[in-house]
Coordinates of C-alpha atoms and ligand atoms in Angstrom, one line a residue:
M1 CA 174.8 34.0 56.2
L2 CA 171.3 33.9 57.4
K3 CA 170.4 31.2 59.9
P4 CA 168.0 28.6 58.5
P5 CA 164.5 29.1 60.0
T6 CA 163.5 26.8 62.8
R7 CA 159.9 27.8 63.6
I8 CA 156.6 26.9 62.1
I9 CA 154.2 29.9 62.0
G10 CA 150.5 30.1 61.0
L11 CA 148.3 33.0 60.3
I12 CA 144.5 32.9 60.4
D13 CA 142.6 35.8 58.7
M14 CA 138.8 35.9 58.6
D15 CA 137.4 36.4 55.1
C16 CA 135.5 39.7 54.5
F17 CA 135.0 39.8 58.2
Y18 CA 132.5 42.5 58.9
A19 CA 130.5 41.3 55.8
Q20 CA 130.3 37.8 57.3
V21 CA 129.1 39.2 60.6
E22 CA 126.3 40.9 58.7
Q23 CA 125.6 37.7 56.7
R24 CA 125.3 35.6 59.9
E25 CA 122.9 38.2 61.3
K26 CA 120.8 38.1 58.2
P27 CA 121.3 34.6 56.8
E28 CA 119.4 35.5 53.5
L29 CA 122.6 37.5 52.7
W30 CA 124.9 34.4 52.5
G31 CA 126.1 34.0 48.9
K32 CA 125.0 37.5 48.0
P33 CA 126.9 40.7 47.3
V34 CA 127.2 42.6 50.6
A35 CA 128.9 45.9 51.3
V36 CA 129.4 47.2 54.8
V37 CA 129.5 51.0 54.9
Q38 CA 130.4 53.4 57.7
P39 CA 127.7 55.8 58.9
S40 CA 129.1 59.3 58.4
G41 CA 126.6 61.2 60.5
P42 CA 123.8 60.6 62.9
R43 CA 121.2 61.7 60.4
G44 CA 121.6 58.7 58.1
A45 CA 124.3 60.0 55.7
L46 CA 126.5 57.1 54.6
G47 CA 130.3 56.9 54.3
G48 CA 132.6 54.6 52.3
V49 CA 132.7 50.8 52.1
I50 CA 134.9 49.1 54.7
A51 CA 134.1 45.5 54.0
L52 CA 132.8 43.5 51.0
S53 CA 131.6 40.0 50.5
Y54 CA 133.5 38.2 47.7
E55 CA 130.4 38.2 45.6
A56 CA 130.4 42.0 45.7
R57 CA 134.2 42.0 44.9
R58 CA 133.5 39.9 41.8
A59 CA 131.0 42.5 40.6
G60 CA 133.8 45.1 40.8
V61 CA 132.9 46.8 44.1
K62 CA 136.0 48.2 45.9
R63 CA 136.8 49.2 49.4
G64 CA 136.4 52.9 50.0
M65 CA 133.7 53.4 47.3
M66 CA 130.7 55.5 48.3
V67 CA 127.2 53.9 48.0
P68 CA 126.1 55.4 44.6
Q69 CA 129.3 54.1 43.1
V70 CA 128.8 50.7 44.7
K71 CA 125.2 50.5 43.3
A72 CA 126.5 51.5 39.8
C73 CA 128.9 48.5 39.9
C74 CA 126.4 46.1 41.3
S75 CA 122.7 47.0 41.3
E76 CA 121.7 44.0 43.5
V77 CA 124.2 44.8 46.2
N78 CA 123.0 44.6 49.9
I79 CA 124.2 47.6 51.9
C80 CA 124.7 47.1 55.6
V81 CA 125.5 50.2 57.7
V82 CA 127.7 50.0 60.8
P83 CA 125.4 51.0 63.7
F84 CA 125.8 54.3 65.5
G85 CA 126.9 54.3 69.1
E86 CA 124.0 54.5 71.6
H87 CA 125.6 57.2 73.7
A88 CA 128.3 58.8 71.5
D89 CA 128.0 60.0 68.0
K90 CA 130.3 57.6 66.4
P91 CA 130.2 54.2 64.7
D92 CA 129.7 51.3 67.1
I93 CA 131.9 48.4 66.0
N94 CA 131.0 46.4 69.1
K95 CA 129.1 43.6 67.3
Y96 CA 132.2 42.9 65.1
R97 CA 134.3 43.0 68.3
L98 CA 132.0 40.5 69.9
A99 CA 132.1 38.2 66.8
S100 CA 135.9 38.5 67.0
A101 CA 135.9 37.4 70.6
E102 CA 133.9 34.3 69.6
V103 CA 136.6 33.4 67.0
F104 CA 139.5 34.1 69.5
E105 CA 137.9 32.0 72.1
I106 CA 138.2 29.0 69.7
I107 CA 141.7 29.9 68.6
N108 CA 142.9 30.5 72.2
T109 CA 141.5 27.2 73.5
F110 CA 142.3 25.0 70.5
D111 CA 145.6 23.5 71.8
E112 CA 147.6 24.9 74.7
R113 CA 150.9 24.2 72.9
I114 CA 150.0 26.9 70.3
V115 CA 151.2 30.4 71.1
V116 CA 148.5 32.8 69.9
E117 CA 149.1 36.4 69.1
K118 CA 146.0 38.5 68.2
A119 CA 147.2 40.8 65.4
S120 CA 143.9 42.6 64.7
V121 CA 140.1 42.2 65.0
D122 CA 140.1 39.3 62.5
E123 CA 143.7 38.0 62.5
A124 CA 146.0 35.9 64.6
F125 CA 149.5 34.6 64.4
L126 CA 150.1 31.2 65.7
D127 CA 153.4 29.6 66.7
L128 CA 152.9 26.0 65.9
T129 CA 156.5 24.8 66.4
Q130 CA 156.1 22.9 69.6
L131 CA 152.8 21.3 68.7
V132 CA 154.1 20.1 65.3
E133 CA 157.3 18.6 66.8
E134 CA 155.2 16.8 69.4
M135 CA 152.7 15.5 66.9
I136 CA 155.4 14.1 64.7
A137 CA 157.2 12.5 67.6
T138 CA 153.9 11.0 68.9
E139 CA 152.6 9.6 65.7
G140 CA 156.0 8.8 64.2
R141 CA 157.2 10.2 60.9
D142 CA 156.5 7.0 58.8
E143 CA 153.1 6.6 60.3
A144 CA 152.2 10.2 59.6
L145 CA 153.4 9.9 56.0
R146 CA 151.4 6.7 55.4
R147 CA 148.3 8.4 56.7
Y148 CA 148.8 11.5 54.6
A149 CA 149.5 9.4 51.5
S150 CA 146.2 7.6 51.7
E151 CA 143.9 10.3 53.2
W152 CA 145.3 13.6 52.1
K153 CA 142.2 14.5 50.1
T154 CA 140.1 14.5 53.2
I155 CA 142.7 15.9 55.6
F156 CA 143.6 18.8 53.3
P157 CA 140.4 19.8 51.5
T158 CA 141.4 23.5 51.1
S159 CA 145.2 23.5 51.2
H160 CA 147.5 24.8 48.5
L161 CA 151.3 24.5 48.2
A162 CA 152.9 27.8 47.5
E163 CA 155.8 27.0 45.2
G164 CA 155.4 29.7 42.6
A165 CA 153.5 27.9 39.9
D166 CA 150.4 27.9 42.1
K167 CA 149.4 31.3 40.5
N168 CA 149.7 30.0 37.0
D169 CA 146.7 29.3 34.8
S170 CA 147.7 25.7 34.5
Y171 CA 147.9 25.2 38.3
N172 CA 146.1 22.1 39.5
R173 CA 145.8 22.1 43.3
E174 CA 145.4 18.4 43.8
E175 CA 148.2 17.4 41.5
S176 CA 150.6 19.8 43.0
F177 CA 149.7 18.8 46.6
E178 CA 150.0 15.1 46.0
R179 CA 153.3 15.5 44.3
W180 CA 154.6 17.4 47.3
I181 CA 153.4 14.9 49.9
T182 CA 154.8 11.9 48.2
G183 CA 158.0 13.8 47.2
H184 CA 159.6 16.4 49.4
C185 CA 157.5 15.7 52.5
A186 CA 158.6 12.1 52.5
T187 CA 162.3 13.0 52.4
D188 CA 162.6 16.3 54.1
F189 CA 161.6 16.9 57.7
R190 CA 161.2 20.7 57.2
H191 CA 158.6 20.0 54.5
L192 CA 156.8 17.5 56.6
S193 CA 156.6 19.9 59.5
I194 CA 154.9 22.5 57.3
L195 CA 152.4 19.8 56.1
V196 CA 151.6 18.8 59.7
A197 CA 151.0 22.4 60.6
G198 CA 148.7 22.5 57.6
E199 CA 146.6 19.7 59.1
V200 CA 146.4 21.7 62.3
I201 CA 145.2 24.8 60.5
E202 CA 142.7 22.9 58.5
Q203 CA 141.2 21.5 61.7
L204 CA 141.3 24.9 63.5
R205 CA 139.5 26.6 60.5
A206 CA 136.9 23.8 60.5
A207 CA 136.3 24.4 64.2
I208 CA 135.9 28.1 63.7
L209 CA 133.4 27.5 60.8
S210 CA 131.3 24.9 62.7
K211 CA 131.2 27.0 65.9
T212 CA 130.7 30.5 64.5
Q213 CA 129.6 29.9 60.8
F214 CA 132.5 32.2 59.8
Y215 CA 134.9 31.2 57.0
C216 CA 138.6 32.2 57.2
S217 CA 141.8 31.7 55.3
G218 CA 145.1 30.4 56.6
G219 CA 148.8 30.6 55.9
V220 CA 151.7 28.4 57.1
A221 CA 155.3 29.2 56.7
T222 CA 158.5 29.6 58.8
N223 CA 157.9 33.1 60.0
K224 CA 155.2 35.8 60.5
M225 CA 156.0 37.8 57.4
M226 CA 155.7 34.8 55.0
A227 CA 152.7 33.3 56.8
K228 CA 150.8 36.6 56.4
L229 CA 151.9 36.9 52.8
V230 CA 150.9 33.4 51.7
C231 CA 147.6 33.5 53.6
G232 CA 146.4 36.0 51.1
R233 CA 147.4 33.9 48.1
H234 CA 144.3 31.7 47.8
K235 CA 141.7 33.6 49.6
P236 CA 138.8 33.1 50.5
R237 CA 138.1 29.9 52.4
Q238 CA 141.5 28.4 51.5
Q239 CA 144.9 28.0 53.1
T240 CA 148.4 28.1 51.7
L241 CA 151.5 26.3 52.9
M242 CA 155.0 27.5 52.1
P243 CA 158.2 25.6 53.0
H244 CA 161.1 28.0 53.3
E245 CA 162.7 26.6 50.2
Y246 CA 160.1 28.3 48.0
A247 CA 160.4 31.7 49.6
S248 CA 162.4 33.3 46.7
N249 CA 160.0 31.8 44.1
I250 CA 157.1 33.6 45.9
L251 CA 159.0 36.8 46.7
D252 CA 160.4 37.3 43.3
K253 CA 157.0 38.3 41.9
T254 CA 155.6 39.8 45.1
S255 CA 155.0 43.5 45.1
I256 CA 156.9 45.3 47.9
Q257 CA 153.7 46.9 49.0
D258 CA 152.1 43.5 49.7
V259 CA 154.6 42.7 52.4
R260 CA 153.8 43.2 56.1
F261 CA 155.1 46.6 57.3
L262 CA 155.8 47.7 53.7
G263 CA 152.2 48.5 52.7
G264 CA 152.5 52.1 53.7
K265 CA 154.7 55.1 53.2
F266 CA 157.9 53.4 54.3
G267 CA 157.4 50.7 51.6
Q268 CA 156.7 53.4 49.1
S269 CA 159.8 55.2 49.9
V270 CA 161.9 52.0 49.5
C271 CA 160.3 51.6 46.0
N272 CA 161.0 55.2 45.1
R273 CA 164.5 55.3 46.4
F274 CA 165.7 52.3 44.3
G275 CA 163.1 52.5 41.5
I276 CA 161.9 49.0 42.2
E277 CA 158.5 47.3 42.7
T278 CA 159.1 43.7 43.7
M279 CA 160.7 41.9 46.6
G280 CA 162.9 40.1 44.0
Q281 CA 164.3 43.4 43.0
L282 CA 164.8 44.4 46.6
A283 CA 166.8 41.1 47.2
A284 CA 169.2 42.2 44.4
I285 CA 170.2 45.3 46.4
N286 CA 173.2 44.6 48.7
L287 CA 173.3 45.4 52.4
S288 CA 175.6 48.4 52.2
K289 CA 173.4 50.1 49.6
L290 CA 170.4 49.5 51.8
E291 CA 172.3 50.9 54.8
E292 CA 173.1 54.1 52.9
S293 CA 169.5 54.9 52.4
F294 CA 167.7 53.2 55.3
P295 CA 170.2 52.7 58.1
A296 CA 167.7 51.7 60.7
Q297 CA 165.8 49.3 58.5
A298 CA 168.5 48.0 56.3
R299 CA 169.1 44.7 58.1
W300 CA 165.4 44.0 58.3
L301 CA 164.9 44.8 54.6
Y302 CA 167.8 42.6 53.7
E303 CA 166.4 39.6 55.6
V304 CA 162.8 40.1 54.6
A305 CA 163.8 40.2 50.9
R306 CA 165.2 36.7 51.4
G307 CA 162.2 35.4 53.2
H308 CA 163.6 35.7 56.7
D309 CA 161.9 37.3 59.6
E310 CA 162.9 36.8 63.3
E311 CA 159.9 38.4 64.9
V312 CA 158.5 36.1 67.6
V313 CA 154.8 35.4 68.1
K314 CA 153.9 37.0 71.4
T315 CA 150.9 35.9 73.5
R316 CA 148.2 38.5 73.5
N317 CA 144.8 37.9 74.9
L318 CA 143.1 40.7 76.8
L319 CA 143.2 44.2 75.7
G320 CA 144.9 46.4 78.3
S321 CA 142.3 49.1 78.1
V322 CA 138.7 49.9 77.3
T323 CA 138.7 53.2 75.4
V324 CA 136.1 55.5 73.9
S325 CA 137.0 58.5 71.9
K326 CA 135.5 61.2 69.7
Q327 CA 137.0 63.5 67.2
F328 CA 135.9 67.0 66.5
P329 CA 137.9 67.9 63.4
G330 CA 138.3 71.4 61.9
K331 CA 135.4 73.7 62.6
R332 CA 133.7 71.1 64.7
A333 CA 136.3 71.5 67.5
L334 CA 134.6 72.0 70.8
A335 CA 134.7 75.7 71.9
K336 CA 131.7 75.8 74.3
I337 CA 131.5 74.5 77.8
D338 CA 128.0 73.1 77.2
D339 CA 129.3 71.1 74.3
I340 CA 132.2 69.7 76.2
Q341 CA 129.9 68.7 79.1
F342 CA 127.5 67.1 76.6
W343 CA 130.3 65.0 75.0
I344 CA 131.8 64.0 78.3
T345 CA 128.4 62.8 79.4
G346 CA 128.0 60.7 76.2
L347 CA 131.5 59.3 76.4
S348 CA 131.0 58.4 80.1
K349 CA 127.9 56.5 79.2
E350 CA 129.5 54.7 76.3
L351 CA 132.6 53.9 78.4
C352 CA 130.4 52.4 81.2
K353 CA 128.5 50.3 78.7
R354 CA 131.8 48.9 77.3
L355 CA 133.2 48.4 80.8
H356 CA 130.2 46.3 81.9
E357 CA 130.6 44.2 78.7
D358 CA 134.3 43.8 79.4
Q359 CA 133.6 42.9 83.0
N360 CA 131.1 40.2 82.0
A361 CA 133.4 38.8 79.4
N362 CA 136.7 39.0 81.2
K363 CA 135.9 39.0 84.9
R364 CA 138.0 42.0 85.6
T365 CA 137.5 45.5 86.9
A366 CA 139.3 48.7 85.8
T367 CA 140.7 50.8 88.6
S368 CA 142.0 53.8 86.6
L369 CA 140.5 56.3 84.3
I370 CA 142.6 58.2 81.8
L371 CA 141.1 61.4 80.5
S372 CA 142.9 62.7 77.5
F373 CA 142.3 65.3 74.8
C374 CA 144.0 67.1 71.9
T375 CA 143.6 70.8 71.4
T376 CA 143.1 71.9 67.8
N377 CA 146.7 72.5 67.3
W378 CA 147.5 68.9 68.2
K379 CA 148.9 69.3 71.6
Q380 CA 147.9 66.3 73.6
Y381 CA 147.2 65.9 77.3
S382 CA 146.2 63.1 79.5
K383 CA 145.6 62.6 83.2
T384 CA 145.3 59.4 85.1
L385 CA 142.5 59.4 87.6
S386 CA 141.0 56.8 89.9
M387 CA 137.8 55.0 88.9
V388 CA 135.2 55.3 91.6
S389 CA 132.6 53.0 90.2
Y390 CA 131.2 51.8 86.9
N391 CA 128.5 54.5 87.0
P392 CA 128.4 57.1 84.2
D393 CA 127.6 60.0 86.6
D394 CA 130.7 59.2 88.7
I395 CA 132.9 59.0 85.6
Y396 CA 131.4 62.3 84.4
E397 CA 132.1 64.0 87.7
I398 CA 135.7 62.8 87.8
A399 CA 136.5 63.7 84.2
W400 CA 134.8 67.0 84.1
G401 CA 136.2 67.9 87.5
A402 CA 139.7 67.5 86.2
L403 CA 139.1 69.0 82.8
K404 CA 137.3 72.2 83.9
L405 CA 140.4 73.6 85.6
L406 CA 142.0 73.9 82.2
N407 CA 139.7 76.4 80.5
K408 CA 141.6 79.4 79.4
A409 CA 138.5 81.4 78.3
T410 CA 137.6 84.1 80.8
D411 CA 133.8 84.0 80.4
K412 CA 131.4 81.2 81.7
K413 CA 130.3 80.0 78.2
N414 CA 133.3 79.5 76.1
W415 CA 136.3 77.1 76.1
E416 CA 139.9 78.0 75.1
P417 CA 141.8 76.4 73.3
P418 CA 139.2 74.4 71.4
L419 CA 139.3 70.6 71.7
G420 CA 139.8 68.4 68.7
V421 CA 139.7 65.0 70.4
L422 CA 138.3 63.7 73.6
T423 CA 139.2 60.3 75.0
L424 CA 138.2 58.3 78.1
S425 CA 140.0 55.2 78.7
S426 CA 140.0 52.7 81.6
S427 CA 142.9 50.4 82.5
R428 CA 144.8 48.9 85.3
F429 CA 142.5 45.9 85.7
V430 CA 142.2 43.8 88.7
G431 CA 140.6 40.3 88.5
G432 CA 137.1 40.0 89.7
V433 CA 133.7 41.7 89.3
L434 CA 132.5 44.7 91.2
S435 CA 128.8 44.4 92.1
G436 CA 126.5 47.3 91.3
T437 CA 126.0 48.8 94.7
R438 CA 129.6 48.9 96.1
T439 CA 132.1 51.6 95.3
L440 CA 135.4 50.4 93.8
K441 CA 137.3 51.9 96.7
N442 CA 135.5 49.9 99.3
W443 CA 135.6 46.8 97.2
M444 CA 139.4 47.2 96.8
K445 CA 139.7 47.9 100.6
E446 CA 137.8 44.7 101.3
G447 CA 140.4 42.9 99.2
G448 CA 138.2 42.5 96.2
E449 CA 138.8 39.4 94.2
T450 CA 142.1 40.7 93.1
S451 CA 144.2 38.5 91.0
N452 CA 147.7 39.0 90.0
I453 CA 146.7 41.1 86.9
E454 CA 147.3 44.2 88.9
K455 CA 150.7 43.2 90.1
K456 CA 151.9 43.5 86.5
L457 CA 150.8 47.1 86.3
P458 CA 152.5 50.0 88.1
A459 CA 150.4 51.4 90.9
I460 CA 151.8 54.9 90.2
V461 CA 152.5 56.3 86.8
S462 CA 155.6 58.3 86.4
S463 CA 155.0 61.2 84.1
R464 CA 155.9 64.4 82.7
V465 CA 153.8 67.1 84.2
D466 CA 153.0 70.6 83.0
D467 CA 152.1 73.6 85.1
Q468 CA 148.5 72.3 85.5
G469 CA 149.5 68.9 86.8
W470 CA 148.6 67.2 83.5
E471 CA 150.6 64.4 82.2
V472 CA 151.8 64.8 78.8
F473 CA 151.7 61.6 76.9
N474 CA 154.5 59.3 78.0
P475 CA 154.4 56.2 75.7
D476 CA 156.5 54.0 78.0
D477 CA 154.2 54.5 81.0
L478 CA 151.2 53.7 79.0
E479 CA 152.6 50.5 77.7
D480 CA 149.8 48.6 79.4
V481 CA 147.2 50.7 77.8
N482 CA 147.1 48.9 74.6
T483 CA 148.7 45.5 74.2
E484 CA 147.7 45.1 70.6
A485 CA 149.4 47.9 68.9
V486 CA 152.1 46.7 66.6
N487 CA 155.5 48.2 66.2
A488 CA 157.4 47.6 63.0
P489 CA 160.5 45.6 64.0
W490 CA 162.8 48.6 63.5
E491 CA 160.7 50.9 65.6
T492 CA 161.8 50.2 69.1
G493 CA 162.2 53.6 70.5
L494 CA 158.8 54.7 71.6
G495 CA 156.9 51.9 73.2
S496 CA 153.8 50.3 71.7
S497 CA 151.0 52.4 72.9
V498 CA 148.4 54.1 70.9
L499 CA 146.8 56.3 73.5
P500 CA 146.3 59.1 73.3
N501 CA 146.6 59.6 69.7
A502 CA 148.2 62.6 68.1
L503 CA 146.4 62.0 64.8
G504 CA 143.1 62.0 66.5
Y505 CA 142.0 58.6 65.4
D506 CA 139.9 56.7 67.9
P507 CA 142.4 54.4 69.6
A508 CA 139.8 51.7 70.0
F509 CA 138.9 51.8 66.3
L510 CA 142.5 52.0 65.3
N511 CA 143.2 48.9 67.2
E512 CA 140.7 46.9 65.2
L513 CA 142.3 47.8 61.9
P514 CA 144.3 45.5 59.8
E515 CA 147.9 45.4 60.8
D516 CA 149.4 47.1 57.8
I517 CA 147.1 50.1 58.0
R518 CA 147.6 50.4 61.7
A519 CA 151.3 50.1 61.3
E520 CA 151.3 53.0 58.9
L521 CA 149.2 55.1 61.1
L522 CA 151.3 54.3 64.1
H523 CA 154.4 55.2 62.2
E524 CA 153.0 58.7 61.5
Q525 CA 151.8 58.9 65.0
R526 CA 155.2 58.2 66.5
L527 CA 156.8 60.9 64.4
N528 CA 154.3 63.2 65.9
E529 CA 154.7 61.9 69.4
A530 CA 158.5 62.2 69.2
K531 CA 158.0 65.8 68.2
V532 CA 155.7 66.5 71.1
L533 CA 158.0 64.8 73.6
Q534 CA 161.2 66.4 72.4
V535 CA 160.0 69.9 71.9
K536 CA 157.7 70.3 74.8
H537 CA 158.5 68.4 77.8
K538 CA 161.5 67.7 80.0
P539 CA 161.2 64.7 82.2
I540 CA 161.1 65.3 85.9
D541 CA 161.2 63.0 88.9
A542 CA 157.8 63.8 90.2
K543 CA 155.4 60.8 90.6
V544 CA 151.8 61.5 90.1
E545 CA 149.4 59.7 92.4
A546 CA 146.5 58.0 91.0
K547 CA 144.3 60.9 92.1
G548 CA 146.3 63.2 89.9
N549 CA 147.7 65.1 92.8
P550 CA 151.4 65.7 92.0
K551 CA 153.6 66.4 94.9
Q552 CA 156.1 68.2 92.9
R553 CA 155.5 70.1 89.7
Q554 CA 157.7 71.7 87.2
K555 CA 156.6 75.2 86.4
K556 CA 156.4 75.5 82.7
K557 CA 154.4 77.5 80.2
A558 CA 152.5 75.5 77.7
D559 CA 153.1 77.2 74.4
L560 CA 151.6 74.9 71.7
P561 CA 153.1 73.6 68.5
V562 CA 151.1 74.4 65.4
D563 CA 151.8 71.3 63.3
E564 CA 149.1 70.3 60.9
P565 CA 148.3 66.6 61.1
P566 CA 149.7 64.6 58.1
K567 CA 147.3 63.7 55.4
K568 CA 146.8 60.1 54.5
K569 CA 144.8 58.0 52.2
I570 CA 143.6 56.0 55.2
K571 CA 142.0 59.1 56.5
D572 CA 139.0 58.4 54.3
F573 CA 138.1 55.4 56.4
F574 CA 137.7 57.5 59.4
K575 CA 136.0 60.4 57.9
K576 CA 132.7 61.2 59.6
D577 CA 131.2 63.2 56.7
Ligands
TTP1 P1 140.6 42.9 56.5 O1 141.1 41.6 57.1 O2 141.7 43.8 55.9 O3 139.6 42.7 55.3 P2 138.3 41.7 55.3 O4 138.3 40.7 56.4 O5 137.1 42.5 55.1 O6 138.6 41.0 53.9 P3 139.6 39.9 53.5 O7 138.8 38.7 53.1 O8 140.3 40.5 52.3 O9 140.5 39.7 54.6 O10 139.9 43.7 57.6 C1 139.1 43.1 58.6 C2 137.9 44.0 59.0 O11 138.4 45.2 59.4 C3 137.0 44.3 57.7 O12 136.0 43.3 57.5 C4 136.5 45.7 58.1 C5 137.5 46.3 59.1 N1 138.2 47.4 58.4 C6 137.8 48.7 58.6 O13 136.9 48.9 59.4 N2 138.5 49.7 58.0 C7 139.5 49.4 57.1 O14 140.1 50.4 56.5 C8 139.8 48.1 56.8 C9 140.9 47.8 55.8 C10 139.2 47.1 57.5
CA2 CA1 140.2 39.5 56.9
CA3 CA1 142.8 41.1 58.6

């Protein structure tokens, strides 16, 4: 028997987020078809659509389309191009990130009894259990019911009850909602709790709208999986509430691929294995059958198919790192010293710019710099170094100083083996702001304005070290690097870090992606990481000092695996040309 759910969980997801950011910037675009496209090269070539206003969707434009196709669907479409980074040749999603920070500021400060988990650039899970309990206790159940009975139209202007029939042609929002309030909510505390949470989410969404001009949608249910699922049910600018009682009504007709963590390859393999499409069909498969095919995930699948999900909402505020990264796929891999120096210079400037913004926004200073790269045959290295200052020249010196020792080419021009990805990432933050003229070292010596942020982070990173003193990616050690990466519930083995990234996606960009897509990418990535870790590197006891000066080293030849990266549909979103 599954335990009856006890929590009240909300999900907020911004509507066509990047498109709204563009609309706010150019108000004449509100109410018009807007398509946001990726730049695919510095010379103005355009990539595919990544965000669409609902007006553009109604005209038939789809995500992933190229501009000519978009125009063929909708001749009056307004194309907005994601800007190019100032210093590095890659899309700069900073303005969307800043808009996201505005939204999260409101969500995070709305009520301290709400636990907020940032799930992506435009999405947050909220645990409303405590708040709802206290609201009902304070107002009193009968008083709350009286208030709702008389004022529900103004309290719940955009709320829907998900009970199954809310997707029928004959569905009437107001009739259905009023029947619920005066019926189940009046007699069943679990229904009333969902309703009260709905009031909170209406108010929070109204606050987001009035302070940022951005519209969003909401979902309320008894767990994360269902909150996410029902949030998409009446998008945009609406919210959907689902008491647990209706879970099977909703899931019966829900496509497996629409469920959190089942949108990617894993969900597809579940469908293929049993020849099924809906969650209702999944619920008809018994646990032992599920265990035969998916031993690690069977229990989770069994529960989710019945509308249960135990995953807790974890507080997540600040990102654990500031990261810039650049890919050089295929023939563009860097094989000349000049080119590598050029890119390290660009990335150093870009990192500094981002670090200064982070410093202003979060009043913290990074003390470590992680340089990582992949060679073209997907071997990944990283080295933790000390930050000296927030000056691009210093960062360049440190990064290049460490990297240059690894060149296997014998002449002074070339680089062996060619590099497919270069990443610079800063982490291990301490509280406070370093002023322009002081070096970090002195500032730290003087005591800085250190807060306890640093105490949570290890001063020394244990690592696996190859014969050059380079750490080979150890996901557990880098746990703090990225606090937003999401593990599927059954994936507990390899930590939750996305840096460095075996598939070569920019970790910062990856981090901004919708959860399903990121989960799929991370799943693939973990397979890759597991391979790298198992095949290549035995753990040793050596500790590496922050300066990257290992006391002990294990002598070991670095013969490289030659795996091709897996091919995915999502790859298109990252394509640069
Ligand atoms: P989503 O929340 O998936 O989509 P959306 O907000 O554009 O639209 P919806 O109303 O359906 O929620 O993604 C949030 C933002 O993330 C989106 O506006 C653009 C960005 N994004 C990418 O950059 N690449 C992608 O592949 C996807 C799916 C989103
Ligand atoms: Ca969204
Ligand atoms: Ca989203």
